[in-house]
Amino acid sequence: MSERFEPSNPDFARVVRDSFARQGLMSTLGAQIVLLEPGLCVIEMPYAPGVSQQNGFFHGGAVGAIADSAAGYAAYSLMPAGSDILTVEYKLNLVRPALPPTLRAEGRVLRAGKMLSVCRADVYCTANGRQEACALLQSTLMRLSRIASD
Amino acid sequence: MSERFEPSNPDFARVVRDSFARQGLMSTLGAQIVLLEPGLCVIEMPYAPGVSQQNGFFHGGAVGAIADSAAGYAAYSLMPAGSDILTVEYKLNLVRPALPPTLRAEGRVLRAGKMLSVCRADVYCTANGRQEACALLQSTLMRLSRIASD
Amino acid sequence: MSERFEPSNPDFARVVRDSFARQGLMSTLGAQIVLLEPGLCVIEMPYAPGVSQQNGFFHGGAVGAIADSAAGYAAYSLMPAGSDILTVEYKLNLVRPALPPTLRAEGRVLRAGKMLSVCRADVYCTANGRQEACALLQSTLMRLSRIASD
Amino acid sequence: MSERFEPSNPDFARVVRDSFARQGLMSTLGAQIVLLEPGLCVIEMPYAPGVSQQNGFFHGGAVGAIADSAAGYAAYSLMPAGSDILTVEYKLNLVRPALPPTLRAEGRVLRAGKMLSVCRADVYCTANGRQEACALLQSTLMRLSRIASD
């Protein structure tokens, strides 16, 4: 299903990173973009007690937040200048405990439409000494004309 | 679809609140349980820059986190003593911008099985002077025997 | 979450029923619209070996088909004249075996936007002498300008 | 995310095909298994008016049915002898019109747990002279002990 995408905005990387920097939640979670290409966005998040659930794993809500953002910014990277983006819906399967110390969410565009994009994100943790998928997301994003004047 | 549920653990409220108190993420988000009945859990979260997305609304990931927890604790309230719970999957539709100042997630059990429970949660914000649904969740939870010794 | 909707097309019932009549799959499944109001569509399907899964229950795919259509036509009932509709995505939880003799899918609009609508559908069968929900759907629909000239 | 799986039942192909043959709906839809390996099941369905929606494409419900079955039989291929399987939930994104003449649903296991498995299925049609994904599914399956005595 992998495909090479051409960005319609040559300045996509700056636009994505500016938007990410304005997401207070990503900063709260300690999440960072570690890789960004057209149609691909990878976000990492270190473990901290502030992102935990009741048994000391990453909370499913924090897992969903970085997976949603990784998918969303993958889609955003392909949108023309002057676009804004919002998540229409996302669906997350938590397939094994999300173990410390670090989560890595890889978001990829599967279908980039004029208005709607469909993405998947796979979230990995380290288990048994290797990278294992701990969560799988599928989501729908919508392109909007920029709301704010910036 | 509403139904009255009998809790199988008379001490369910304490068990739910103890678990919630151990979820570091809920504390990070400033989220609190404001209502708890058998099969129903309502969580509120005040706005703060630390839970925002790029346009100053609540981040969809934070919306999903409290909706997931509201649904999960609704399910947990019906489980027998000695149970632990984990989210198998959740699906969230973001149906309008999640506006400050406060979100309210109402999680309800629709089907409580021996092993799997299915819940819905509706998340409300205040828009145009009244409560409006801004997000709709449907999720699957699994009962486990308690992992930790407590 | 229930709400009264005003149809924007006074002729909505004819438009919905004409579209339904052109869905070959609904005829193949023996499905029929038994109730239609603005924002609500109820579809029933009788059991037949041709809609079964391997254990003699209704197949989850047939359950999903009528739930998707019930939700979709609920949304379509609120759209202006000259609209076409397509399903963006749907998510179905199968919460108990879908038993013969008859399934009833009740689709309701929760959010009717200009372009996107979000619906839920509950599917009921008869179990233990009463109506029981056997499947729960949540879906997103998109309004299009009519493709075909009719 | 691709992985090689070892089947725990050496006779998995016969078990899968026997179950598929008992799904009346697959026969009604004209669907057939065209490829089966451990953790992978590919189903094809030819176009016929009986599987159409109102504009002459494949109906989303029929798309969902073969995607659900492809994912389910991929999961079933890895289960031990004496297992039965049921779909807990599935989520389908319809990413472009599902065009005649033939759909191909490729179901793959991403996580095979003792009790729950998580799969994805990609559904392809022919558009612009090449295979294009028209639908994307993510689903959860549950293993049961065989219900019927066979």
Coordinates of C-alpha atoms in Angstrom, one line a residue:
Chain A
M1 CA 0.0 0.0 0.0
S2 CA 3.1 2.2 0.2
E3 CA 3.2 5.0 -2.3
R4 CA 5.4 8.0 -3.0
F5 CA 3.7 11.3 -2.6
E6 CA 4.6 14.7 -4.1
P7 CA 3.9 17.6 -1.7
S8 CA 1.8 20.4 -3.2
N9 CA 3.3 22.9 -0.8
P10 CA 7.2 22.9 -1.1
D11 CA 7.2 24.6 2.3
F12 CA 5.2 21.8 3.9
A13 CA 7.8 21.0 6.6
R14 CA 7.7 24.4 8.1
V15 CA 3.9 24.5 8.0
V16 CA 3.6 21.2 9.8
R17 CA 6.2 22.0 12.4
D18 CA 4.6 25.4 13.1
S19 CA 1.2 23.8 13.7
F20 CA 2.7 21.1 15.9
A21 CA 4.4 23.7 18.0
R22 CA 1.1 25.3 18.7
Q23 CA -0.5 22.0 20.0
G24 CA -0.2 22.5 23.7
L25 CA -1.1 18.9 24.3
M26 CA 1.9 17.6 22.4
S27 CA 4.2 19.7 24.6
T28 CA 2.3 18.5 27.7
L29 CA 2.9 14.9 26.6
G30 CA 6.6 15.6 25.8
A31 CA 5.9 14.4 22.2
Q32 CA 8.1 15.4 19.3
I33 CA 8.2 15.0 15.6
V34 CA 11.3 12.9 14.8
L35 CA 10.8 12.3 11.1
L36 CA 8.7 14.2 8.5
E37 CA 8.4 13.4 4.8
P38 CA 5.6 13.9 2.3
G39 CA 2.8 11.7 3.5
L40 CA 4.7 10.4 6.6
C41 CA 5.1 11.7 10.1
V42 CA 6.8 10.0 13.0
I43 CA 6.2 11.2 16.6
E44 CA 8.0 9.9 19.7
M45 CA 6.9 10.3 23.3
P46 CA 9.0 9.4 26.4
Y47 CA 7.4 7.7 29.4
A48 CA 6.6 9.9 32.4
P49 CA 4.2 9.3 35.3
G50 CA 2.1 12.1 33.8
V51 CA 1.1 10.0 30.8
S52 CA 0.4 6.7 32.6
Q53 CA -2.6 4.6 33.2
Q54 CA -3.3 2.7 36.4
N55 CA -0.8 -0.1 35.9
G56 CA 2.2 2.0 34.9
F57 CA 1.9 1.7 31.1
F58 CA 1.3 4.5 28.8
H59 CA -2.4 5.6 28.9
G60 CA -4.4 4.6 25.9
G61 CA -5.5 8.2 25.6
A62 CA -1.9 9.4 25.3
V63 CA -1.3 6.6 22.7
G64 CA -4.3 7.8 20.8
A65 CA -3.2 11.4 21.0
I66 CA 0.2 10.8 19.3
A67 CA -1.2 8.4 16.8
D68 CA -3.9 10.9 15.8
S69 CA -1.3 13.6 15.5
A70 CA 1.1 11.5 13.5
A71 CA -1.6 10.5 11.1
G72 CA -2.9 14.1 10.9
Y73 CA 0.4 15.6 10.2
A74 CA 1.2 13.0 7.6
A75 CA -2.0 14.1 5.8
Y76 CA -1.3 17.8 6.4
S77 CA 2.1 17.5 4.8
L78 CA 0.4 16.9 1.4
M79 CA -2.1 19.7 1.6
P80 CA -1.8 22.9 -0.4
A81 CA -0.6 26.2 1.2
G82 CA -3.3 28.0 3.2
S83 CA -5.0 24.8 4.4
D84 CA -6.0 23.9 7.9
I85 CA -6.8 20.4 9.0
L86 CA -9.1 18.7 11.4
T87 CA -9.6 15.1 12.5
V88 CA -13.0 13.8 11.4
E89 CA -12.6 10.5 13.3
Y90 CA -10.1 8.0 14.5
K91 CA -10.2 4.4 15.5
L92 CA -7.5 2.9 17.7
N93 CA -6.8 -0.8 18.5
L94 CA -4.6 -1.3 21.6
V95 CA -2.9 -4.6 20.8
R96 CA -0.5 -5.0 23.7
P97 CA 0.5 -3.0 26.8
A98 CA 2.3 0.2 25.7
L99 CA 5.5 -0.2 27.7
P100 CA 8.0 2.4 28.8
P101 CA 10.5 3.9 28.0
T102 CA 9.5 5.3 24.6
L103 CA 6.6 5.2 22.1
R104 CA 7.0 5.8 18.4
A105 CA 3.9 6.6 16.3
E106 CA 4.4 6.3 12.5
G107 CA 1.5 8.0 10.6
R108 CA 1.1 7.4 6.8
V109 CA -1.3 8.6 4.3
L110 CA -3.2 5.9 2.4
R111 CA -5.6 8.1 0.4
A112 CA -5.2 11.8 -0.1
G113 CA -8.4 13.3 -1.5
K114 CA -9.2 16.9 -2.2
M115 CA -11.2 17.2 0.9
L116 CA -10.8 14.0 2.9
S117 CA -7.7 12.0 3.6
V118 CA -7.4 8.5 5.1
C119 CA -4.4 7.5 7.1
R120 CA -3.1 4.7 9.3
A121 CA -0.7 5.0 12.2
D122 CA 1.2 2.2 13.8
V123 CA 2.5 2.8 17.4
Y124 CA 5.6 0.8 18.6
C125 CA 7.1 0.2 22.0
T126 CA 10.1 -1.9 23.0
A127 CA 9.1 -5.3 24.3
N128 CA 11.3 -8.4 24.6
G129 CA 14.2 -6.4 23.3
R130 CA 12.7 -5.4 20.0
Q131 CA 10.2 -2.9 18.5
E132 CA 6.6 -4.3 18.7
A133 CA 3.4 -2.7 17.5
C134 CA 1.3 -1.8 20.5
A135 CA -1.4 0.2 18.8
L136 CA -3.0 0.5 15.4
L137 CA -4.9 3.5 14.2
Q138 CA -7.0 4.3 11.2
S139 CA -8.4 7.8 10.7
T140 CA -10.1 10.3 8.5
L141 CA -8.9 13.9 8.2
M142 CA -10.6 16.9 6.5
R143 CA -8.9 19.9 4.8
L144 CA -10.2 23.3 5.6
S145 CA -9.3 26.8 4.4
R146 CA -7.1 28.4 7.1
I147 CA -9.3 29.7 10.0
A148 CA -6.9 32.0 11.6
S149 CA -5.0 34.8 9.7
D150 CA -1.4 33.8 10.1
Chain B
M1 CA -30.9 1.7 24.8
S2 CA -30.7 2.8 28.4
E3 CA -30.8 0.1 31.0
R4 CA -30.4 -0.2 34.7
F5 CA -27.4 -2.2 35.8
E6 CA -26.8 -3.9 39.1
P7 CA -23.2 -3.7 40.2
S8 CA -21.6 -7.1 41.0
N9 CA -19.2 -5.4 43.4
P10 CA -20.9 -3.3 46.1
D11 CA -17.6 -1.5 46.6
F12 CA -17.4 -0.5 42.9
A13 CA -17.2 3.3 43.5
R14 CA -14.1 3.0 45.7
V15 CA -12.4 0.6 43.2
V16 CA -13.1 2.9 40.2
R17 CA -11.9 6.0 42.0
D18 CA -8.7 4.3 43.2
S19 CA -7.9 3.2 39.7
F20 CA -8.7 6.7 38.3
A21 CA -6.4 8.2 40.9
R22 CA -3.6 6.1 39.6
Q23 CA -4.0 7.3 36.0
G24 CA -1.3 9.9 35.8
L25 CA -2.7 11.2 32.5
M26 CA -6.0 12.1 34.0
S27 CA -4.2 14.3 36.6
T28 CA -2.0 15.8 33.9
L29 CA -5.2 16.7 31.9
G30 CA -6.9 18.1 35.0
A31 CA -9.7 15.6 34.5
Q32 CA -12.1 14.5 37.3
I33 CA -14.9 12.1 37.8
V34 CA -18.0 14.1 38.6
L35 CA -20.6 11.4 38.5
L36 CA -20.4 7.6 39.0
E37 CA -23.2 5.1 38.9
P38 CA -23.4 1.5 37.9
G39 CA -22.7 1.5 34.2
L40 CA -22.3 5.3 34.0
C41 CA -19.2 7.5 34.5
V42 CA -19.0 11.3 33.8
I43 CA -15.7 13.0 33.6
E44 CA -15.1 16.7 33.2
M45 CA -11.9 18.5 32.0
P46 CA -11.3 22.3 32.2
Y47 CA -9.5 24.0 29.3
A48 CA -5.9 24.9 29.7
P49 CA -3.2 25.7 27.1
G50 CA -1.7 22.3 27.9
V51 CA -4.6 20.4 26.4
S52 CA -5.0 22.5 23.2
Q53 CA -4.6 21.9 19.5
Q54 CA -3.2 24.4 17.1
N55 CA -6.4 26.6 16.9
G56 CA -7.0 26.9 20.6
F57 CA -9.7 24.2 21.0
F58 CA -9.3 21.1 23.1
H59 CA -7.0 18.6 21.3
G60 CA -8.8 15.6 19.8
G61 CA -6.3 13.4 21.7
A62 CA -7.4 14.9 25.0
V63 CA -11.0 14.6 24.0
G64 CA -10.4 10.9 23.2
A65 CA -8.6 10.4 26.5
I66 CA -11.4 11.5 28.7
A67 CA -14.0 9.8 26.5
D68 CA -12.0 6.5 26.6
S69 CA -11.7 6.8 30.4
A70 CA -15.4 7.7 30.9
A71 CA -16.4 4.6 28.9
G72 CA -13.8 2.4 30.5
Y73 CA -14.8 3.3 34.1
A74 CA -18.5 2.9 33.2
A75 CA -17.6 -0.7 32.2
Y76 CA -15.3 -1.2 35.2
S77 CA -18.1 -0.2 37.6
L78 CA -20.0 -3.4 36.7
M79 CA -17.1 -5.8 37.0
P80 CA -16.7 -8.2 39.9
A81 CA -14.1 -7.6 42.7
G82 CA -10.6 -8.5 41.7
S83 CA -11.0 -7.4 38.0
D84 CA -8.7 -5.2 36.0
I85 CA -9.7 -3.6 32.8
L86 CA -8.1 -2.6 29.5
T87 CA -9.4 -0.9 26.4
V88 CA -9.4 -3.2 23.4
E89 CA -10.2 -0.4 21.0
Y90 CA -12.1 2.9 20.7
K91 CA -13.5 4.9 17.9
L92 CA -14.1 8.7 18.2
N93 CA -16.0 11.0 15.9
L94 CA -15.1 14.7 16.4
V95 CA -18.4 16.3 15.3
R96 CA -17.7 20.0 16.1
P97 CA -14.8 22.0 17.6
A98 CA -14.3 21.2 21.3
L99 CA -14.6 24.6 22.7
P100 CA -13.4 26.0 26.1
P101 CA -14.1 26.3 28.9
T102 CA -15.1 22.8 30.0
L103 CA -15.6 19.4 28.4
R104 CA -18.0 16.8 29.9
A105 CA -17.7 13.1 28.8
E106 CA -20.6 10.8 29.7
G107 CA -19.6 7.1 29.3
R108 CA -22.4 4.4 29.4
V109 CA -22.3 0.7 29.1
L110 CA -24.4 -0.7 26.3
R111 CA -23.4 -4.4 26.7
A112 CA -21.7 -5.9 29.7
G113 CA -20.4 -9.3 28.8
K114 CA -18.4 -11.7 30.9
M115 CA -15.2 -10.8 29.2
L116 CA -16.0 -8.0 26.8
S117 CA -18.0 -4.8 27.3
V118 CA -19.2 -2.3 24.7
C119 CA -19.7 1.3 25.6
R120 CA -20.5 4.6 24.2
A121 CA -19.4 8.0 25.4
D122 CA -20.8 11.4 24.3
V123 CA -18.6 14.5 24.9
Y124 CA -20.2 17.9 25.4
C125 CA -19.0 21.4 25.3
T126 CA -20.8 24.7 25.6
A127 CA -21.6 26.3 22.3
N128 CA -24.2 29.0 21.5
G129 CA -25.1 29.1 25.2
R130 CA -26.0 25.4 25.5
Q131 CA -24.5 22.0 25.8
E132 CA -23.7 20.5 22.4
A133 CA -22.2 17.1 21.6
C134 CA -18.7 17.7 20.2
A135 CA -17.5 14.1 20.1
L136 CA -19.0 10.6 20.0
L137 CA -17.1 7.5 21.1
Q138 CA -17.8 3.8 20.8
S139 CA -15.4 1.3 22.5
T140 CA -14.7 -2.2 23.5
L141 CA -13.2 -3.1 26.9
M142 CA -11.9 -6.3 28.3
R143 CA -12.0 -7.7 31.8
L144 CA -8.8 -9.2 33.2
S145 CA -7.9 -10.7 36.5
R146 CA -6.1 -8.2 38.6
I147 CA -2.4 -7.9 37.4
A148 CA -0.9 -6.1 40.4
S149 CA -1.2 -7.4 43.9
D150 CA -3.3 -4.8 45.7
Chain C
M1 CA -28.9 12.9 22.5
S2 CA -32.3 12.7 20.7
E3 CA -33.3 15.7 18.8
R4 CA -36.1 16.7 16.4
F5 CA -34.9 17.5 12.9
E6 CA -36.6 19.6 10.2
P7 CA -36.2 18.1 6.7
S8 CA -34.8 20.7 4.2
N9 CA -36.4 18.7 1.4
P10 CA -40.2 18.3 1.9
D11 CA -40.1 15.5 -0.6
F12 CA -37.4 13.6 1.4
A13 CA -39.4 10.4 1.8
R14 CA -39.8 9.8 -1.9
V15 CA -36.1 10.6 -2.5
V16 CA -35.0 8.2 0.1
R17 CA -37.2 5.4 -1.0
D18 CA -36.2 5.8 -4.7
S19 CA -32.6 5.6 -3.7
F20 CA -33.2 2.5 -1.5
A21 CA -35.1 0.8 -4.4
R22 CA -32.0 1.2 -6.6
Q23 CA -29.7 -0.5 -4.0
G24 CA -29.6 -4.0 -5.5
L25 CA -27.9 -5.3 -2.3
M26 CA -30.9 -4.4 -0.1
S27 CA -33.2 -6.4 -2.4
T28 CA -30.7 -9.3 -2.4
L29 CA -30.8 -9.3 1.4
G30 CA -34.6 -9.0 1.5
A31 CA -34.2 -5.7 3.5
Q32 CA -37.0 -3.1 3.7
I33 CA -37.5 0.3 5.1
V34 CA -40.2 0.0 7.7
L35 CA -40.1 3.5 9.2
L36 CA -38.8 6.8 7.9
E37 CA -38.9 10.1 9.6
P38 CA -36.6 13.1 9.4
G39 CA -33.3 11.9 10.8
L40 CA -34.5 8.4 11.5
C41 CA -34.6 5.3 9.2
V42 CA -35.5 1.8 10.3
I43 CA -34.7 -1.2 8.2
E44 CA -35.8 -4.8 8.7
M45 CA -34.3 -8.0 7.2
P46 CA -35.7 -11.5 7.6
Y47 CA -33.5 -14.5 8.1
A48 CA -32.7 -16.7 5.1
P49 CA -29.8 -19.1 4.5
G50 CA -28.4 -16.6 2.0
V51 CA -27.5 -14.1 4.7
S52 CA -26.0 -16.5 7.2
Q53 CA -22.6 -17.1 8.6
Q54 CA -21.1 -20.5 9.4
N55 CA -23.1 -21.1 12.6
G56 CA -26.6 -20.2 11.3
F57 CA -26.7 -16.7 12.6
F58 CA -27.0 -13.6 10.5
H59 CA -23.6 -12.8 8.9
G60 CA -21.9 -9.8 10.4
G61 CA -21.5 -8.4 6.8
A62 CA -25.3 -8.5 6.4
V63 CA -25.7 -6.9 9.8
G64 CA -23.3 -4.2 8.8
A65 CA -25.0 -3.6 5.4
I66 CA -28.4 -2.9 6.9
A67 CA -26.9 -0.8 9.7
D68 CA -24.9 1.2 7.3
S69 CA -28.0 1.8 5.1
A70 CA -30.2 2.7 8.0
A71 CA -27.7 5.3 9.2
G72 CA -27.1 6.5 5.7
Y73 CA -30.8 7.0 4.8
A74 CA -31.4 8.7 8.2
A75 CA -28.7 11.2 7.1
Y76 CA -30.0 11.4 3.6
S77 CA -33.5 12.3 4.8
L78 CA -32.2 15.6 6.1
M79 CA -30.3 16.7 2.9
P80 CA -31.5 19.3 0.5
A81 CA -33.0 18.3 -2.9
G82 CA -30.4 17.4 -5.5
S83 CA -28.0 15.7 -3.0
D84 CA -26.4 12.4 -3.3
I85 CA -24.8 10.6 -0.3
L86 CA -21.9 8.3 0.3
T87 CA -20.6 6.5 3.4
V88 CA -17.2 7.8 4.4
E89 CA -16.7 5.1 7.1
Y90 CA -18.6 3.0 9.5
K91 CA -17.7 1.1 12.6
L92 CA -19.7 -1.8 13.9
N93 CA -19.6 -3.7 17.2
L94 CA -21.2 -7.1 17.1
V95 CA -22.3 -7.5 20.7
R96 CA -24.2 -10.8 20.7
P97 CA -25.1 -13.4 18.0
A98 CA -27.6 -11.9 15.5
L99 CA -30.4 -14.5 15.8
P100 CA -33.2 -15.4 13.4
P101 CA -35.9 -14.7 12.6
T102 CA -35.7 -10.9 12.0
L103 CA -33.2 -8.1 12.4
R104 CA -34.2 -4.5 12.9
A105 CA -31.7 -1.7 12.3
E106 CA -32.6 1.8 13.7
G107 CA -30.4 4.5 12.2
R108 CA -30.4 8.0 13.7
V109 CA -28.6 11.2 12.9
L110 CA -26.6 12.7 15.8
R111 CA -24.9 15.5 13.9
A112 CA -26.1 16.9 10.5
G113 CA -23.4 19.1 9.1
K114 CA -23.4 20.9 5.7
M115 CA -21.1 18.3 4.3
L116 CA -20.6 15.6 6.8
S117 CA -23.1 13.9 9.0
V118 CA -22.5 11.5 11.9
C119 CA -25.0 8.8 12.7
R120 CA -25.5 5.8 15.0
A121 CA -27.5 2.7 14.3
D122 CA -28.6 0.0 16.8
V123 CA -29.5 -3.4 15.4
Y124 CA -31.9 -5.6 17.4
C125 CA -32.8 -9.3 17.3
T126 CA -35.2 -11.3 19.4
A127 CA -33.4 -13.2 22.2
N128 CA -35.0 -14.7 25.3
G129 CA -38.4 -13.4 24.1
R130 CA -37.5 -9.8 23.9
Q131 CA -35.7 -7.3 21.6
E132 CA -32.0 -7.2 22.4
A133 CA -29.3 -5.1 20.7
C134 CA -27.0 -7.3 18.8
A135 CA -24.9 -4.7 16.9
L136 CA -24.0 -1.1 17.4
L137 CA -22.8 1.2 14.5
Q138 CA -21.3 4.6 14.3
S139 CA -20.7 6.2 10.9
T140 CA -19.8 9.2 8.9
L141 CA -21.6 10.2 5.7
M142 CA -20.8 12.8 3.1
R143 CA -23.2 14.9 1.0
L144 CA -22.4 15.2 -2.7
S145 CA -24.1 17.0 -5.5
R146 CA -26.1 14.4 -7.5
I147 CA -23.8 12.4 -9.8
A148 CA -26.4 11.0 -12.2
S149 CA -28.9 13.1 -14.0
D150 CA -32.2 12.0 -12.6
Chain D
M1 CA 4.3 -4.6 9.8
S2 CA 4.4 -7.8 7.7
E3 CA 5.4 -10.9 9.6
R4 CA 5.6 -14.6 8.9
F5 CA 3.2 -16.7 10.9
E6 CA 3.3 -20.4 11.8
P7 CA -0.1 -22.0 11.7
S8 CA -0.8 -23.9 14.9
N9 CA -3.2 -26.2 13.0
P10 CA -1.5 -27.9 10.1
D11 CA -5.0 -28.6 8.7
F12 CA -5.9 -24.8 8.7
A13 CA -6.7 -24.6 5.0
R14 CA -9.4 -27.2 5.2
V15 CA -10.9 -25.7 8.3
V16 CA -11.0 -22.3 6.8
R17 CA -12.5 -23.4 3.5
D18 CA -15.2 -25.6 5.3
S19 CA -16.3 -22.6 7.4
F20 CA -16.3 -20.3 4.4
A21 CA -18.5 -22.8 2.5
R22 CA -21.0 -22.6 5.3
Q23 CA -21.3 -18.8 5.1
G24 CA -24.5 -18.5 3.0
L25 CA -23.8 -14.8 2.6
M26 CA -20.5 -15.3 0.8
S27 CA -22.3 -17.6 -1.7
T28 CA -25.1 -15.0 -2.1
L29 CA -22.5 -12.4 -2.9
G30 CA -20.6 -14.7 -5.3
A31 CA -17.5 -14.3 -3.2
Q32 CA -14.6 -16.8 -3.3
I33 CA -11.3 -17.3 -1.4
V34 CA -8.6 -17.0 -4.1
L35 CA -5.6 -17.2 -1.8
L36 CA -5.0 -18.5 1.7
E37 CA -1.8 -18.6 3.7
P38 CA -1.1 -18.5 7.4
G39 CA -2.3 -15.1 8.5
L40 CA -3.5 -14.0 5.0
C41 CA -6.8 -14.5 3.2
V42 CA -7.8 -13.0 -0.2
I43 CA -11.4 -12.9 -1.3
E44 CA -12.7 -11.8 -4.7
M45 CA -16.2 -10.8 -5.6
P46 CA -17.5 -10.1 -9.1
Y47 CA -19.9 -7.3 -9.8
A48 CA -23.6 -8.1 -10.2
P49 CA -26.7 -5.9 -9.9
G50 CA -27.5 -7.8 -6.7
V51 CA -24.5 -6.3 -4.8
S52 CA -24.9 -2.7 -6.0
Q53 CA -25.8 0.6 -4.3
Q54 CA -27.9 3.3 -5.9
N55 CA -25.2 4.6 -8.4
G56 CA -24.2 1.2 -9.8
F57 CA -21.0 0.7 -7.7
F58 CA -20.5 -2.1 -5.3
H59 CA -22.6 -1.4 -2.1
G60 CA -20.5 -0.5 0.9
G61 CA -22.2 -3.2 2.9
A62 CA -21.0 -5.8 0.4
V63 CA -17.5 -4.3 0.5
G64 CA -17.6 -4.5 4.3
A65 CA -18.8 -8.1 4.2
I66 CA -15.9 -9.4 2.1
A67 CA -13.4 -7.3 4.0
D68 CA -14.7 -8.6 7.3
S69 CA -14.5 -12.2 6.0
A70 CA -11.0 -11.8 4.6
A71 CA -9.7 -10.4 7.9
G72 CA -11.6 -13.0 9.9
Y73 CA -10.4 -16.0 7.9
A74 CA -6.8 -14.6 8.0
A75 CA -7.1 -14.7 11.8
Y76 CA -8.9 -18.1 11.8
S77 CA -6.0 -19.6 9.8
L78 CA -3.7 -19.2 12.8
M79 CA -6.1 -20.6 15.4
P80 CA -5.6 -24.0 17.0
A81 CA -7.8 -27.0 16.0
G82 CA -11.2 -26.9 17.6
S83 CA -11.5 -23.1 17.5
D84 CA -14.5 -21.1 16.3
I85 CA -14.2 -17.4 15.6
L86 CA -16.4 -14.3 15.7
T87 CA -16.0 -10.7 14.8
V88 CA -15.9 -8.4 17.8
E89 CA -16.0 -5.3 15.7
Y90 CA -14.8 -3.9 12.4
K91 CA -14.3 -0.4 11.0
L92 CA -14.3 0.3 7.3
N93 CA -13.2 3.4 5.4
L94 CA -14.6 3.7 1.9
V95 CA -11.9 5.7 0.2
R96 CA -13.1 5.8 -3.4
P97 CA -16.1 4.3 -5.4
A98 CA -15.9 0.5 -5.5
L99 CA -16.0 0.1 -9.3
P100 CA -17.0 -3.0 -11.3
P101 CA -16.0 -5.5 -12.5
T102 CA -14.2 -7.2 -9.5
L103 CA -13.3 -6.5 -5.9
R104 CA -10.3 -8.1 -4.2
A105 CA -10.1 -8.0 -0.4
E106 CA -6.8 -8.9 1.2
G107 CA -7.0 -9.6 4.9
R108 CA -3.9 -9.8 7.1
V109 CA -3.3 -10.6 10.7
L110 CA -1.3 -7.9 12.6
R111 CA -1.6 -9.3 16.0
A112 CA -2.6 -12.8 16.9
G113 CA -3.3 -13.1 20.6
K114 CA -4.5 -16.1 22.6
M115 CA -8.1 -14.8 22.6
L116 CA -8.2 -11.6 20.5
S117 CA -6.7 -11.0 17.1
V118 CA -6.4 -7.7 15.2
C119 CA -6.4 -7.6 11.4
R120 CA -6.4 -5.2 8.6
A121 CA -7.9 -5.7 5.1
D122 CA -7.4 -3.6 2.0
V123 CA -10.0 -3.8 -0.7
Y124 CA -9.0 -3.1 -4.3
C125 CA -10.9 -2.4 -7.5
T126 CA -9.6 -1.6 -11.0
A127 CA -9.6 2.2 -11.7
N128 CA -7.7 4.0 -14.4
G129 CA -6.3 0.7 -15.6
R130 CA -4.7 -0.3 -12.4
Q131 CA -5.5 -1.7 -8.9
E132 CA -6.5 1.0 -6.5
A133 CA -7.5 0.6 -2.9
C134 CA -11.2 1.5 -2.5
A135 CA -11.7 0.5 1.1
L136 CA -9.6 -0.1 4.3
L137 CA -10.7 -2.2 7.2
Q138 CA -9.4 -2.7 10.7
S139 CA -11.0 -5.3 12.9
T140 CA -10.9 -7.3 16.1
L141 CA -11.7 -11.1 16.2
M142 CA -12.3 -13.4 19.1
R143 CA -11.4 -17.1 19.4
L144 CA -14.1 -19.4 20.9
S145 CA -14.1 -23.1 21.6
R146 CA -16.1 -24.7 18.8
I147 CA -19.9 -24.3 19.4
A148 CA -21.2 -27.0 17.2
S149 CA -20.0 -30.6 17.4
D150 CA -18.4 -31.3 14.1

